């Protein structure tokens, strides 16, 4: 009994670590787009620096998972929880990197009227944030039905990405037909073509974050059923 009690306490610690990392990554995402709208350079710099913190949390979770597997010999349900936590922390780490990537790009885009280049990029960022929040809630609260909704919503992000891409390609073509416009940002000139490329990269990072949110949803279903993508694993 004492051994099982100790194991359950360690499992609780693991779940709290995953929740802490997930909450931090989600907050960083939200802070990023608030900072971009408000041109808050201090917050953007902090988010770039936070990338190391995310990496450290991933190492903590990996260590805890491996300790539970090797020392406690968990039964099937517990093993699914540990395995899913191990995979989810990797997705969270990648999302954290993408947030940093967008933060770094935002320095070049500071002061540029982004909505004039893409009317749908802001909507895509909002939808991606909602999808990420739903995926985290589904995983940490163990709601497989909500997780399936996250998986099903991926088409919305893909559609938004295609719209943004079409808008930016159109702007590039317009730029190529005439004298290329130049924007002023961060004390330097940047061509319209460069703005389009940077914004397309931002949209791609958002699409990737959506993909990781889908992964998190799939790992929630796995920890409940042992199935992922309708394939039995455990």
PDB file of N, CA and C in Angstrom, residues 86-154:
ATOM      1  N   UNK A  86       5.002  12.337 -21.529  1.00  0.00           N
ATOM      2  CA  UNK A  86       6.324  12.421 -22.157  1.00  0.00           C
ATOM      3  C   UNK A  86       6.214  12.998 -23.563  1.00  0.00           C
ATOM      4  N   UNK A  87       5.199  12.570 -24.311  1.00  0.00           N
ATOM      5  CA  UNK A  87       5.017  13.057 -25.671  1.00  0.00           C
ATOM      6  C   UNK A  87       4.499  14.492 -25.690  1.00  0.00           C
ATOM      7  N   UNK A  88       3.567  14.802 -24.780  1.00  0.00           N
ATOM      8  CA  UNK A  88       2.985  16.136 -24.755  1.00  0.00           C
ATOM      9  C   UNK A  88       4.028  17.189 -24.410  1.00  0.00           C
ATOM     10  N   UNK A  89       4.940  16.875 -23.512  1.00  0.00           N
ATOM     11  CA  UNK A  89       5.953  17.876 -23.153  1.00  0.00           C
ATOM     12  C   UNK A  89       6.838  18.194 -24.354  1.00  0.00           C
ATOM     13  N   UNK A  90       7.035  17.219 -25.261  1.00  0.00           N
ATOM     14  CA  UNK A  90       7.786  17.484 -26.480  1.00  0.00           C
ATOM     15  C   UNK A  90       7.015  18.437 -27.386  1.00  0.00           C
ATOM     16  N   UNK A  91       5.697  18.217 -27.515  1.00  0.00           N
ATOM     17  CA  UNK A  91       4.878  19.137 -28.307  1.00  0.00           C
ATOM     18  C   UNK A  91       4.907  20.537 -27.702  1.00  0.00           C
ATOM     19  N   UNK A  92       4.838  20.613 -26.375  1.00  0.00           N
ATOM     20  CA  UNK A  92       4.874  21.921 -25.711  1.00  0.00           C
ATOM     21  C   UNK A  92       6.202  22.634 -25.954  1.00  0.00           C
ATOM     22  N   UNK A  93       7.279  21.856 -25.930  1.00  0.00           N
ATOM     23  CA  UNK A  93       8.597  22.449 -26.171  1.00  0.00           C
ATOM     24  C   UNK A  93       8.676  23.017 -27.582  1.00  0.00           C
ATOM     25  N   UNK A  94       8.118  22.311 -28.558  1.00  0.00           N
ATOM     26  CA  UNK A  94       8.125  22.788 -29.939  1.00  0.00           C
ATOM     27  C   UNK A  94       7.252  24.041 -30.071  1.00  0.00           C
ATOM     28  N   UNK A  95       6.100  24.059 -29.404  1.00  0.00           N
ATOM     29  CA  UNK A  95       5.253  25.257 -29.432  1.00  0.00           C
ATOM     30  C   UNK A  95       6.013  26.441 -28.847  1.00  0.00           C
ATOM     31  N   UNK A  96       6.716  26.196 -27.739  1.00  0.00           N
ATOM     32  CA  UNK A  96       7.520  27.254 -27.136  1.00  0.00           C
ATOM     33  C   UNK A  96       8.542  27.806 -28.098  1.00  0.00           C
ATOM     34  N   UNK A  97       9.184  26.929 -28.873  1.00  0.00           N
ATOM     35  CA  UNK A  97      10.154  27.376 -29.877  1.00  0.00           C
ATOM     36  C   UNK A  97       9.476  28.223 -30.947  1.00  0.00           C
ATOM     37  N   UNK A  98       8.285  27.821 -31.374  1.00  0.00           N
ATOM     38  CA  UNK A  98       7.591  28.583 -32.415  1.00  0.00           C
ATOM     39  C   UNK A  98       7.171  29.961 -31.901  1.00  0.00           C
ATOM     40  N   UNK A  99       6.782  30.036 -30.630  1.00  0.00           N
ATOM     41  CA  UNK A  99       6.465  31.334 -30.032  1.00  0.00           C
ATOM     42  C   UNK A  99       7.706  32.224 -30.070  1.00  0.00           C
ATOM     43  N   UNK A 100       8.855  31.660 -29.737  1.00  0.00           N
ATOM     44  CA  UNK A 100      10.109  32.410 -29.797  1.00  0.00           C
ATOM     45  C   UNK A 100      10.421  32.844 -31.220  1.00  0.00           C
ATOM     46  N   UNK A 101      10.206  31.942 -32.177  1.00  0.00           N
ATOM     47  CA  UNK A 101      10.462  32.271 -33.586  1.00  0.00           C
ATOM     48  C   UNK A 101       9.609  33.461 -34.022  1.00  0.00           C
ATOM     49  N   UNK A 102       8.334  33.456 -33.656  1.00  0.00           N
ATOM     50  CA  UNK A 102       7.450  34.564 -34.020  1.00  0.00           C
ATOM     51  C   UNK A 102       7.886  35.845 -33.319  1.00  0.00           C
ATOM     52  N   UNK A 103       8.279  35.722 -32.045  1.00  0.00           N
ATOM     53  CA  UNK A 103       8.748  36.893 -31.296  1.00  0.00           C
ATOM     54  C   UNK A 103       9.965  37.524 -31.972  1.00  0.00           C
ATOM     55  N   UNK A 104      10.879  36.692 -32.454  1.00  0.00           N
ATOM     56  CA  UNK A 104      12.074  37.211 -33.132  1.00  0.00           C
ATOM     57  C   UNK A 104      11.709  37.891 -34.444  1.00  0.00           C
ATOM     58  N   UNK A 105      10.768  37.310 -35.178  1.00  0.00           N
ATOM     59  CA  UNK A 105      10.329  37.927 -36.431  1.00  0.00           C
ATOM     60  C   UNK A 105       9.612  39.253 -36.181  1.00  0.00           C
ATOM     61  N   UNK A 106       8.924  39.365 -35.065  1.00  0.00           N
ATOM     62  CA  UNK A 106       8.123  40.555 -34.802  1.00  0.00           C
ATOM     63  C   UNK A 106       8.990  41.809 -34.709  1.00  0.00           C
ATOM     64  N   UNK A 107      10.274  41.641 -34.380  1.00  0.00           N
ATOM     65  CA  UNK A 107      11.169  42.793 -34.330  1.00  0.00           C
ATOM     66  C   UNK A 107      11.304  43.469 -35.684  1.00  0.00           C
ATOM     67  N   UNK A 108      11.353  42.678 -36.743  1.00  0.00           N
ATOM     68  CA  UNK A 108      11.446  43.220 -38.098  1.00  0.00           C
ATOM     69  C   UNK A 108      10.124  43.830 -38.559  1.00  0.00           C
ATOM     70  N   UNK A 109       9.023  43.389 -37.946  1.00  0.00           N
ATOM     71  CA  UNK A 109       7.701  43.810 -38.391  1.00  0.00           C
ATOM     72  C   UNK A 109       7.119  44.932 -37.544  1.00  0.00           C
ATOM     73  N   UNK A 110       7.884  45.407 -36.574  1.00  0.00           N
ATOM     74  CA  UNK A 110       7.375  46.407 -35.652  1.00  0.00           C
ATOM     75  C   UNK A 110       6.951  47.679 -36.396  1.00  0.00           C
ATOM     76  N   UNK A 111       5.711  48.094 -36.156  1.00  0.00           N
ATOM     77  CA  UNK A 111       5.214  49.319 -36.759  1.00  0.00           C
ATOM     78  C   UNK A 111       4.609  49.147 -38.138  1.00  0.00           C
ATOM     79  N   UNK A 112       4.690  47.947 -38.699  1.00  0.00           N
ATOM     80  CA  UNK A 112       4.142  47.699 -40.031  1.00  0.00           C
ATOM     81  C   UNK A 112       2.650  47.370 -39.918  1.00  0.00           C
ATOM     82  N   UNK A 113       1.813  47.963 -40.750  1.00  0.00           N
ATOM     83  CA  UNK A 113       0.366  47.682 -40.700  1.00  0.00           C
ATOM     84  C   UNK A 113       0.067  46.294 -41.277  1.00  0.00           C
ATOM     85  N   UNK A 114       0.174  45.281 -40.438  1.00  0.00           N
ATOM     86  CA  UNK A 114       0.070  43.885 -40.891  1.00  0.00           C
ATOM     87  C   UNK A 114      -1.266  43.608 -41.571  1.00  0.00           C
ATOM     88  N   UNK A 115      -2.341  44.219 -41.057  1.00  0.00           N
ATOM     89  CA  UNK A 115      -3.668  43.956 -41.616  1.00  0.00           C
ATOM     90  C   UNK A 115      -3.772  44.408 -43.078  1.00  0.00           C
ATOM     91  N   UNK A 116      -2.883  45.329 -43.502  1.00  0.00           N
ATOM     92  CA  UNK A 116      -2.888  45.750 -44.902  1.00  0.00           C
ATOM     93  C   UNK A 116      -2.266  44.687 -45.808  1.00  0.00           C
ATOM     94  N   UNK A 117      -1.499  43.800 -45.218  1.00  0.00           N
ATOM     95  CA  UNK A 117      -0.890  42.713 -45.981  1.00  0.00           C
ATOM     96  C   UNK A 117      -1.754  41.459 -45.930  1.00  0.00           C
ATOM     97  N   UNK A 118      -2.361  41.207 -44.781  1.00  0.00           N
ATOM     98  CA  UNK A 118      -3.211  40.023 -44.621  1.00  0.00           C
ATOM     99  C   UNK A 118      -4.332  40.326 -43.641  1.00  0.00           C
ATOM    100  N   UNK A 119      -5.552  40.255 -44.134  1.00  0.00           N
ATOM    101  CA  UNK A 119      -6.706  40.526 -43.278  1.00  0.00           C
ATOM    102  C   UNK A 119      -7.030  39.362 -42.361  1.00  0.00           C
ATOM    103  N   UNK A 120      -6.473  38.184 -42.673  1.00  0.00           N
ATOM    104  CA  UNK A 120      -6.849  36.975 -41.933  1.00  0.00           C
ATOM    105  C   UNK A 120      -5.773  36.487 -40.948  1.00  0.00           C
ATOM    106  N   UNK A 121      -4.611  37.114 -40.938  1.00  0.00           N
ATOM    107  CA  UNK A 121      -3.545  36.621 -40.060  1.00  0.00           C
ATOM    108  C   UNK A 121      -3.922  36.766 -38.590  1.00  0.00           C
ATOM    109  N   UNK A 122      -4.540  37.891 -38.231  1.00  0.00           N
ATOM    110  CA  UNK A 122      -4.966  38.088 -36.843  1.00  0.00           C
ATOM    111  C   UNK A 122      -5.995  37.059 -36.417  1.00  0.00           C
ATOM    112  N   UNK A 123      -6.931  36.757 -37.311  1.00  0.00           N
ATOM    113  CA  UNK A 123      -7.939  35.734 -37.021  1.00  0.00           C
ATOM    114  C   UNK A 123      -7.297  34.369 -36.854  1.00  0.00           C
ATOM    115  N   UNK A 124      -6.306  34.074 -37.692  1.00  0.00           N
ATOM    116  CA  UNK A 124      -5.603  32.791 -37.593  1.00  0.00           C
ATOM    117  C   UNK A 124      -4.892  32.669 -36.247  1.00  0.00           C
ATOM    118  N   UNK A 125      -4.249  33.747 -35.815  1.00  0.00           N
ATOM    119  CA  UNK A 125      -3.547  33.731 -34.523  1.00  0.00           C
ATOM    120  C   UNK A 125      -4.532  33.517 -33.378  1.00  0.00           C
ATOM    121  N   UNK A 126      -5.703  34.150 -33.471  1.00  0.00           N
ATOM    122  CA  UNK A 126      -6.721  34.004 -32.424  1.00  0.00           C
ATOM    123  C   UNK A 126      -7.256  32.575 -32.378  1.00  0.00           C
ATOM    124  N   UNK A 127      -7.573  32.015 -33.537  1.00  0.00           N
ATOM    125  CA  UNK A 127      -8.103  30.652 -33.594  1.00  0.00           C
ATOM    126  C   UNK A 127      -7.075  29.634 -33.118  1.00  0.00           C
ATOM    127  N   UNK A 128      -5.815  29.856 -33.473  1.00  0.00           N
ATOM    128  CA  UNK A 128      -4.763  28.943 -33.039  1.00  0.00           C
ATOM    129  C   UNK A 128      -4.622  28.968 -31.523  1.00  0.00           C
ATOM    130  N   UNK A 129      -4.700  30.173 -30.936  1.00  0.00           N
ATOM    131  CA  UNK A 129      -4.630  30.285 -29.484  1.00  0.00           C
ATOM    132  C   UNK A 129      -5.783  29.573 -28.795  1.00  0.00           C
ATOM    133  N   UNK A 130      -6.979  29.707 -29.351  1.00  0.00           N
ATOM    134  CA  UNK A 130      -8.146  29.011 -28.785  1.00  0.00           C
ATOM    135  C   UNK A 130      -7.985  27.499 -28.886  1.00  0.00           C
ATOM    136  N   UNK A 131      -7.460  27.045 -30.010  1.00  0.00           N
ATOM    137  CA  UNK A 131      -7.253  25.609 -30.226  1.00  0.00           C
ATOM    138  C   UNK A 131      -6.230  25.060 -29.229  1.00  0.00           C
ATOM    139  N   UNK A 132      -5.155  25.817 -29.015  1.00  0.00           N
ATOM    140  CA  UNK A 132      -4.130  25.396 -28.069  1.00  0.00           C
ATOM    141  C   UNK A 132      -4.682  25.332 -26.656  1.00  0.00           C
ATOM    142  N   UNK A 133      -5.437  26.349 -26.268  1.00  0.00           N
ATOM    143  CA  UNK A 133      -6.034  26.357 -24.923  1.00  0.00           C
ATOM    144  C   UNK A 133      -6.975  25.179 -24.730  1.00  0.00           C
ATOM    145  N   UNK A 134      -7.774  24.869 -25.746  1.00  0.00           N
ATOM    146  CA  UNK A 134      -8.707  23.737 -25.655  1.00  0.00           C
ATOM    147  C   UNK A 134      -7.977  22.409 -25.556  1.00  0.00           C
ATOM    148  N   UNK A 135      -6.881  22.279 -26.302  1.00  0.00           N
ATOM    149  CA  UNK A 135      -6.101  21.036 -26.264  1.00  0.00           C
ATOM    150  C   UNK A 135      -5.490  20.823 -24.886  1.00  0.00           C
ATOM    151  N   UNK A 136      -4.938  21.879 -24.309  1.00  0.00           N
ATOM    152  CA  UNK A 136      -4.327  21.781 -22.981  1.00  0.00           C
ATOM    153  C   UNK A 136      -5.378  21.425 -21.937  1.00  0.00           C
ATOM    154  N   UNK A 137      -6.536  22.081 -22.000  1.00  0.00           N
ATOM    155  CA  UNK A 137      -7.605  21.794 -21.048  1.00  0.00           C
ATOM    156  C   UNK A 137      -8.089  20.358 -21.178  1.00  0.00           C
ATOM    157  N   UNK A 138      -8.229  19.891 -22.414  1.00  0.00           N
ATOM    158  CA  UNK A 138      -8.691  18.513 -22.635  1.00  0.00           C
ATOM    159  C   UNK A 138      -7.708  17.511 -22.061  1.00  0.00           C
ATOM    160  N   UNK A 139      -6.407  17.766 -22.243  1.00  0.00           N
ATOM    161  CA  UNK A 139      -5.399  16.819 -21.762  1.00  0.00           C
ATOM    162  C   UNK A 139      -5.295  16.830 -20.242  1.00  0.00           C
ATOM    163  N   UNK A 140      -5.196  18.008 -19.659  1.00  0.00           N
ATOM    164  CA  UNK A 140      -4.978  18.090 -18.212  1.00  0.00           C
ATOM    165  C   UNK A 140      -6.228  17.705 -17.419  1.00  0.00           C
ATOM    166  N   UNK A 141      -7.415  17.925 -18.008  1.00  0.00           N
ATOM    167  CA  UNK A 141      -8.659  17.574 -17.316  1.00  0.00           C
ATOM    168  C   UNK A 141      -9.205  16.222 -17.763  1.00  0.00           C
ATOM    169  N   UNK A 142      -8.505  15.599 -18.725  1.00  0.00           N
ATOM    170  CA  UNK A 142      -8.824  14.264 -19.219  1.00  0.00           C
ATOM    171  C   UNK A 142     -10.248  14.191 -19.774  1.00  0.00           C
ATOM    172  N   UNK A 143     -10.458  15.005 -20.815  1.00  0.00           N
ATOM    173  CA  UNK A 143     -11.740  15.044 -21.515  1.00  0.00           C
ATOM    174  C   UNK A 143     -11.532  14.610 -22.964  1.00  0.00           C
ATOM    175  N   UNK A 144     -11.667  13.328 -23.271  1.00  0.00           N
ATOM    176  CA  UNK A 144     -11.427  12.854 -24.631  1.00  0.00           C
ATOM    177  C   UNK A 144     -12.382  13.431 -25.667  1.00  0.00           C
ATOM    178  N   UNK A 145     -13.617  13.714 -25.275  1.00  0.00           N
ATOM    179  CA  UNK A 145     -14.567  14.300 -26.226  1.00  0.00           C
ATOM    180  C   UNK A 145     -14.109  15.685 -26.661  1.00  0.00           C
ATOM    181  N   UNK A 146     -13.635  16.485 -25.703  1.00  0.00           N
ATOM    182  CA  UNK A 146     -13.101  17.810 -26.036  1.00  0.00           C
ATOM    183  C   UNK A 146     -11.834  17.675 -26.876  1.00  0.00           C
ATOM    184  N   UNK A 147     -11.042  16.664 -26.591  1.00  0.00           N
ATOM    185  CA  UNK A 147      -9.828  16.431 -27.375  1.00  0.00           C
ATOM    186  C   UNK A 147     -10.170  16.147 -28.834  1.00  0.00           C
ATOM    187  N   UNK A 148     -11.230  15.380 -29.053  1.00  0.00           N
ATOM    188  CA  UNK A 148     -11.648  15.078 -30.428  1.00  0.00           C
ATOM    189  C   UNK A 148     -12.113  16.349 -31.141  1.00  0.00           C
ATOM    190  N   UNK A 149     -12.738  17.254 -30.417  1.00  0.00           N
ATOM    191  CA  UNK A 149     -13.157  18.524 -31.022  1.00  0.00           C
ATOM    192  C   UNK A 149     -11.936  19.325 -31.481  1.00  0.00           C
ATOM    193  N   UNK A 150     -10.877  19.286 -30.679  1.00  0.00           N
ATOM    194  CA  UNK A 150      -9.639  19.969 -31.067  1.00  0.00           C
ATOM    195  C   UNK A 150      -9.098  19.371 -32.360  1.00  0.00           C
ATOM    196  N   UNK A 151      -9.062  18.062 -32.425  1.00  0.00           N
ATOM    197  CA  UNK A 151      -8.567  17.381 -33.623  1.00  0.00           C
ATOM    198  C   UNK A 151      -9.398  17.771 -34.840  1.00  0.00           C
ATOM    199  N   UNK A 152     -10.710  17.801 -34.665  1.00  0.00           N
ATOM    200  CA  UNK A 152     -11.607  18.126 -35.776  1.00  0.00           C
ATOM    201  C   UNK A 152     -11.476  19.576 -36.223  1.00  0.00           C
ATOM    202  N   UNK A 153     -11.020  20.465 -35.318  1.00  0.00           N
ATOM    203  CA  UNK A 153     -10.932  21.894 -35.649  1.00  0.00           C
ATOM    204  C   UNK A 153      -9.675  22.243 -36.445  1.00  0.00           C
ATOM    205  N   UNK A 154      -8.819  21.267 -36.689  1.00  0.00           N
ATOM    206  CA  UNK A 154      -7.577  21.541 -37.410  1.00  0.00           C
ATOM    207  C   UNK A 154      -7.844  22.083 -38.812  1.00  0.00           C
TER     208      UNK A 154
END
